[in-house]
Amino acid sequence: MIDNEGFDVGCIRFTDEAHFHLNGFVNKQNCRFWGSENPHLCEEKPLHSPKVAAWAAVCRRGINGPFFMRETISSERYITILEQFVSTQLPLEDRPRIEWFMQDGARPRRTEKVFRFLDEHFGNRVIALDFLAQKWIGLHIRSI
């Protein structure tokens, strides 16, 4: 697509969230530090401490968000975040129809409701695990 159609990678909104525990612990599951020596560090963390999730979308044109949520992000809560994102950010864009939306493959983001929402607001401009398969199945079932 990049080579054949002159696709602008800067028009992709990369999205994700991070969880911040209110006791100061930061979940660093996606961060890795490599070194030549073992630091002999033991990090204690509570099993169920209160936390806040911060979700944002990043592209060449800037950062959209963050949007905050106190609970674990379920499919319904994720749609709430997407509704806030679409209602507050996309109307401000001067080129909303060329923007692409990219999300990770976490299970709450791969439900039929989420895919319907993304299809309604972004059409075929979605990069997400199982998005096209789910869209095809939905169209096929509706045509039967």
PDB file of C-alpha atoms in Angstrom:
ATOM      1  CA  MET A   1       0.000   0.000   0.000  1.00  0.00           C
ATOM      2  CA  ILE A   2       2.814   2.390   0.868  1.00  0.00           C
ATOM      3  CA  ASP A   3       4.661   1.738  -2.387  1.00  0.00           C
ATOM      4  CA  ASN A   4       1.687   1.413  -4.750  1.00  0.00           C
ATOM      5  CA  GLU A   5      -0.725   4.038  -3.442  1.00  0.00           C
ATOM      6  CA  GLY A   6       1.520   6.611  -1.807  1.00  0.00           C
ATOM      7  CA  PHE A   7       0.043   5.787   1.596  1.00  0.00           C
ATOM      8  CA  ASP A   8       1.027   8.292   4.295  1.00  0.00           C
ATOM      9  CA  VAL A   9       2.110   6.367   7.417  1.00  0.00           C
ATOM     10  CA  GLY A  10       1.825   9.625   9.373  1.00  0.00           C
ATOM     11  CA  CYS A  11      -1.966   9.353   9.044  1.00  0.00           C
ATOM     12  CA  ILE A  12      -2.148   6.262  11.273  1.00  0.00           C
ATOM     13  CA  ARG A  13      -3.436   6.873  14.799  1.00  0.00           C
ATOM     14  CA  PHE A  14      -1.610   4.376  17.008  1.00  0.00           C
ATOM     15  CA  THR A  15      -3.622   3.732  20.181  1.00  0.00           C
ATOM     16  CA  ASP A  16      -2.937   2.041  23.500  1.00  0.00           C
ATOM     17  CA  GLU A  17      -3.354   2.477  27.226  1.00  0.00           C
ATOM     18  CA  ALA A  18      -1.188   2.287  30.303  1.00  0.00           C
ATOM     19  CA  HIS A  19      -2.219   1.453  33.843  1.00  0.00           C
ATOM     20  CA  PHE A  20      -1.014   3.583  36.743  1.00  0.00           C
ATOM     21  CA  HIS A  21      -1.480   2.246  40.258  1.00  0.00           C
ATOM     22  CA  LEU A  22      -2.485   4.928  42.755  1.00  0.00           C
ATOM     23  CA  ASN A  23       0.142   3.694  45.218  1.00  0.00           C
ATOM     24  CA  GLY A  24       2.903   4.799  42.811  1.00  0.00           C
ATOM     25  CA  PHE A  25       3.618   1.460  41.115  1.00  0.00           C
ATOM     26  CA  VAL A  26       3.676   1.682  37.301  1.00  0.00           C
ATOM     27  CA  ASN A  27       2.954  -1.443  35.256  1.00  0.00           C
ATOM     28  CA  LYS A  28       6.055  -1.850  33.079  1.00  0.00           C
ATOM     29  CA  GLN A  29       5.130  -5.101  31.354  1.00  0.00           C
ATOM     30  CA  ASN A  30       5.975  -3.602  27.966  1.00  0.00           C
ATOM     31  CA  CYS A  31       9.284  -2.084  29.087  1.00  0.00           C
ATOM     32  CA  ARG A  32      12.471  -4.097  29.149  1.00  0.00           C
ATOM     33  CA  PHE A  33      15.868  -2.992  30.354  1.00  0.00           C
ATOM     34  CA  TRP A  34      18.853  -4.945  29.111  1.00  0.00           C
ATOM     35  CA  GLY A  35      22.215  -4.883  30.808  1.00  0.00           C
ATOM     36  CA  SER A  36      25.355  -6.918  31.168  1.00  0.00           C
ATOM     37  CA  GLU A  37      24.869  -7.404  34.921  1.00  0.00           C
ATOM     38  CA  ASN A  38      21.971  -8.695  37.018  1.00  0.00           C
ATOM     39  CA  PRO A  39      20.836  -5.779  39.234  1.00  0.00           C
ATOM     40  CA  HIS A  40      19.483  -8.175  41.942  1.00  0.00           C
ATOM     41  CA  LEU A  41      16.364  -6.044  42.161  1.00  0.00           C
ATOM     42  CA  CYS A  42      13.127  -7.340  43.628  1.00  0.00           C
ATOM     43  CA  GLU A  43      10.044  -5.235  42.998  1.00  0.00           C
ATOM     44  CA  GLU A  44       7.055  -5.860  45.246  1.00  0.00           C
ATOM     45  CA  LYS A  45       3.597  -5.007  44.026  1.00  0.00           C
ATOM     46  CA  PRO A  46       0.151  -5.484  45.546  1.00  0.00           C
ATOM     47  CA  LEU A  47      -2.221  -7.918  43.886  1.00  0.00           C
ATOM     48  CA  HIS A  48      -5.233  -5.588  43.671  1.00  0.00           C
ATOM     49  CA  SER A  49      -4.257  -1.975  44.214  1.00  0.00           C
ATOM     50  CA  PRO A  50      -6.461   0.860  42.927  1.00  0.00           C
ATOM     51  CA  LYS A  51      -5.373   2.021  39.482  1.00  0.00           C
ATOM     52  CA  VAL A  52      -6.200   4.375  36.640  1.00  0.00           C
ATOM     53  CA  ALA A  53      -5.919   3.576  32.941  1.00  0.00           C
ATOM     54  CA  ALA A  54      -4.866   6.318  30.536  1.00  0.00           C
ATOM     55  CA  TRP A  55      -5.682   5.774  26.830  1.00  0.00           C
ATOM     56  CA  ALA A  56      -4.322   7.922  23.998  1.00  0.00           C
ATOM     57  CA  ALA A  57      -3.999   8.008  20.220  1.00  0.00           C
ATOM     58  CA  VAL A  58      -0.748   9.200  18.642  1.00  0.00           C
ATOM     59  CA  CYS A  59      -0.014  10.172  15.047  1.00  0.00           C
ATOM     60  CA  ARG A  60       2.279  12.563  13.217  1.00  0.00           C
ATOM     61  CA  ARG A  61      -0.147  15.403  13.836  1.00  0.00           C
ATOM     62  CA  GLY A  62      -0.126  15.012  17.608  1.00  0.00           C
ATOM     63  CA  ILE A  63      -1.561  13.186  20.587  1.00  0.00           C
ATOM     64  CA  ASN A  64      -5.294  12.742  21.149  1.00  0.00           C
ATOM     65  CA  GLY A  65      -6.142  12.240  24.793  1.00  0.00           C
ATOM     66  CA  PRO A  66      -5.363  11.022  27.279  1.00  0.00           C
ATOM     67  CA  PHE A  67      -8.732   9.624  28.277  1.00  0.00           C
ATOM     68  CA  PHE A  68      -8.868   8.221  31.800  1.00  0.00           C
ATOM     69  CA  MET A  69     -10.766   5.267  33.253  1.00  0.00           C
ATOM     70  CA  ARG A  70     -10.607   3.910  36.801  1.00  0.00           C
ATOM     71  CA  GLU A  71     -11.709   0.360  36.029  1.00  0.00           C
ATOM     72  CA  THR A  72     -10.135  -2.376  33.934  1.00  0.00           C
ATOM     73  CA  ILE A  73     -10.939  -1.713  30.289  1.00  0.00           C
ATOM     74  CA  SER A  74     -13.762  -3.999  29.164  1.00  0.00           C
ATOM     75  CA  SER A  75     -15.353  -3.920  25.728  1.00  0.00           C
ATOM     76  CA  GLU A  76     -18.129  -1.573  26.912  1.00  0.00           C
ATOM     77  CA  ARG A  77     -15.676   0.773  28.634  1.00  0.00           C
ATOM     78  CA  TYR A  78     -13.463   0.756  25.546  1.00  0.00           C
ATOM     79  CA  ILE A  79     -16.426   1.855  23.414  1.00  0.00           C
ATOM     80  CA  THR A  80     -17.036   4.678  25.922  1.00  0.00           C
ATOM     81  CA  ILE A  81     -13.433   5.825  25.423  1.00  0.00           C
ATOM     82  CA  LEU A  82     -13.828   5.586  21.633  1.00  0.00           C
ATOM     83  CA  GLU A  83     -17.042   7.638  21.798  1.00  0.00           C
ATOM     84  CA  GLN A  84     -15.218  10.345  23.768  1.00  0.00           C
ATOM     85  CA  PHE A  85     -12.330  10.226  21.298  1.00  0.00           C
ATOM     86  CA  VAL A  86     -14.578  10.512  18.248  1.00  0.00           C
ATOM     87  CA  SER A  87     -16.830  13.222  19.718  1.00  0.00           C
ATOM     88  CA  THR A  88     -14.024  15.434  21.005  1.00  0.00           C
ATOM     89  CA  GLN A  89     -11.156  14.884  18.571  1.00  0.00           C
ATOM     90  CA  LEU A  90     -12.340  13.902  15.120  1.00  0.00           C
ATOM     91  CA  PRO A  91     -14.626  16.922  14.520  1.00  0.00           C
ATOM     92  CA  LEU A  92     -11.556  19.119  15.043  1.00  0.00           C
ATOM     93  CA  GLU A  93      -9.643  17.380  12.239  1.00  0.00           C
ATOM     94  CA  ASP A  94      -9.445  19.030   8.848  1.00  0.00           C
ATOM     95  CA  ARG A  95      -8.820  15.680   7.130  1.00  0.00           C
ATOM     96  CA  PRO A  96     -10.751  13.047   9.165  1.00  0.00           C
ATOM     97  CA  ARG A  97     -11.499  10.790   6.199  1.00  0.00           C
ATOM     98  CA  ILE A  98      -7.865   9.967   5.436  1.00  0.00           C
ATOM     99  CA  GLU A  99      -6.902   9.077   8.993  1.00  0.00           C
ATOM    100  CA  TRP A 100      -6.394   5.411   9.879  1.00  0.00           C
ATOM    101  CA  PHE A 101      -7.100   3.898  13.300  1.00  0.00           C
ATOM    102  CA  MET A 102      -4.809   1.206  14.735  1.00  0.00           C
ATOM    103  CA  GLN A 103      -5.347  -0.758  17.933  1.00  0.00           C
ATOM    104  CA  ASP A 104      -3.703  -3.746  19.578  1.00  0.00           C
ATOM    105  CA  GLY A 105      -5.221  -7.215  19.714  1.00  0.00           C
ATOM    106  CA  ALA A 106      -6.372  -7.292  23.337  1.00  0.00           C
ATOM    107  CA  ARG A 107      -9.586  -9.278  23.685  1.00  0.00           C
ATOM    108  CA  PRO A 108     -11.864  -6.351  24.777  1.00  0.00           C
ATOM    109  CA  ARG A 109     -10.977  -4.583  21.510  1.00  0.00           C
ATOM    110  CA  ARG A 110     -11.979  -7.515  19.314  1.00  0.00           C
ATOM    111  CA  THR A 111     -15.711  -7.768  19.988  1.00  0.00           C
ATOM    112  CA  GLU A 112     -18.459  -7.344  17.430  1.00  0.00           C
ATOM    113  CA  LYS A 113     -19.673  -4.127  19.123  1.00  0.00           C
ATOM    114  CA  VAL A 114     -16.204  -2.550  18.994  1.00  0.00           C
ATOM    115  CA  PHE A 115     -15.734  -3.562  15.357  1.00  0.00           C
ATOM    116  CA  ARG A 116     -19.158  -2.140  14.440  1.00  0.00           C
ATOM    117  CA  PHE A 117     -18.231   1.151  16.106  1.00  0.00           C
ATOM    118  CA  LEU A 118     -14.871   1.296  14.315  1.00  0.00           C
ATOM    119  CA  ASP A 119     -16.495   0.437  10.990  1.00  0.00           C
ATOM    120  CA  GLU A 120     -19.085   3.183  11.463  1.00  0.00           C
ATOM    121  CA  HIS A 121     -16.488   5.857  12.194  1.00  0.00           C
ATOM    122  CA  PHE A 122     -13.450   4.691  10.216  1.00  0.00           C
ATOM    123  CA  GLY A 123     -14.810   2.319   7.549  1.00  0.00           C
ATOM    124  CA  ASN A 124     -11.991   0.354   5.931  1.00  0.00           C
ATOM    125  CA  ARG A 125      -9.354   2.552   7.578  1.00  0.00           C
ATOM    126  CA  VAL A 126      -8.907   0.254  10.601  1.00  0.00           C
ATOM    127  CA  ILE A 127      -5.799  -1.780  11.394  1.00  0.00           C
ATOM    128  CA  ALA A 128      -6.772  -4.332  14.035  1.00  0.00           C
ATOM    129  CA  LEU A 129      -6.459  -8.046  14.675  1.00  0.00           C
ATOM    130  CA  ASP A 130      -9.499  -9.907  13.245  1.00  0.00           C
ATOM    131  CA  PHE A 131     -11.193  -6.686  12.030  1.00  0.00           C
ATOM    132  CA  LEU A 132     -11.563  -7.712   8.392  1.00  0.00           C
ATOM    133  CA  ALA A 133     -12.523 -11.291   9.284  1.00  0.00           C
ATOM    134  CA  GLN A 134     -15.229 -10.092  11.688  1.00  0.00           C
ATOM    135  CA  LYS A 135     -16.466  -7.539   9.160  1.00  0.00           C
ATOM    136  CA  TRP A 136     -16.695 -10.188   6.435  1.00  0.00           C
ATOM    137  CA  ILE A 137     -18.533 -12.635   8.730  1.00  0.00           C
ATOM    138  CA  GLY A 138     -21.003  -9.905   9.725  1.00  0.00           C
ATOM    139  CA  LEU A 139     -21.675  -8.938   6.110  1.00  0.00           C
ATOM    140  CA  HIS A 140     -22.028 -12.589   5.110  1.00  0.00           C
ATOM    141  CA  ILE A 141     -24.506 -13.352   7.913  1.00  0.00           C
ATOM    142  CA  ARG A 142     -26.596 -10.254   7.102  1.00  0.00           C
ATOM    143  CA  SER A 143     -26.847 -11.284   3.439  1.00  0.00           C
ATOM    144  CA  ILE A 144     -28.176 -14.797   4.242  1.00  0.00           C
TER     145      ILE A 144
END
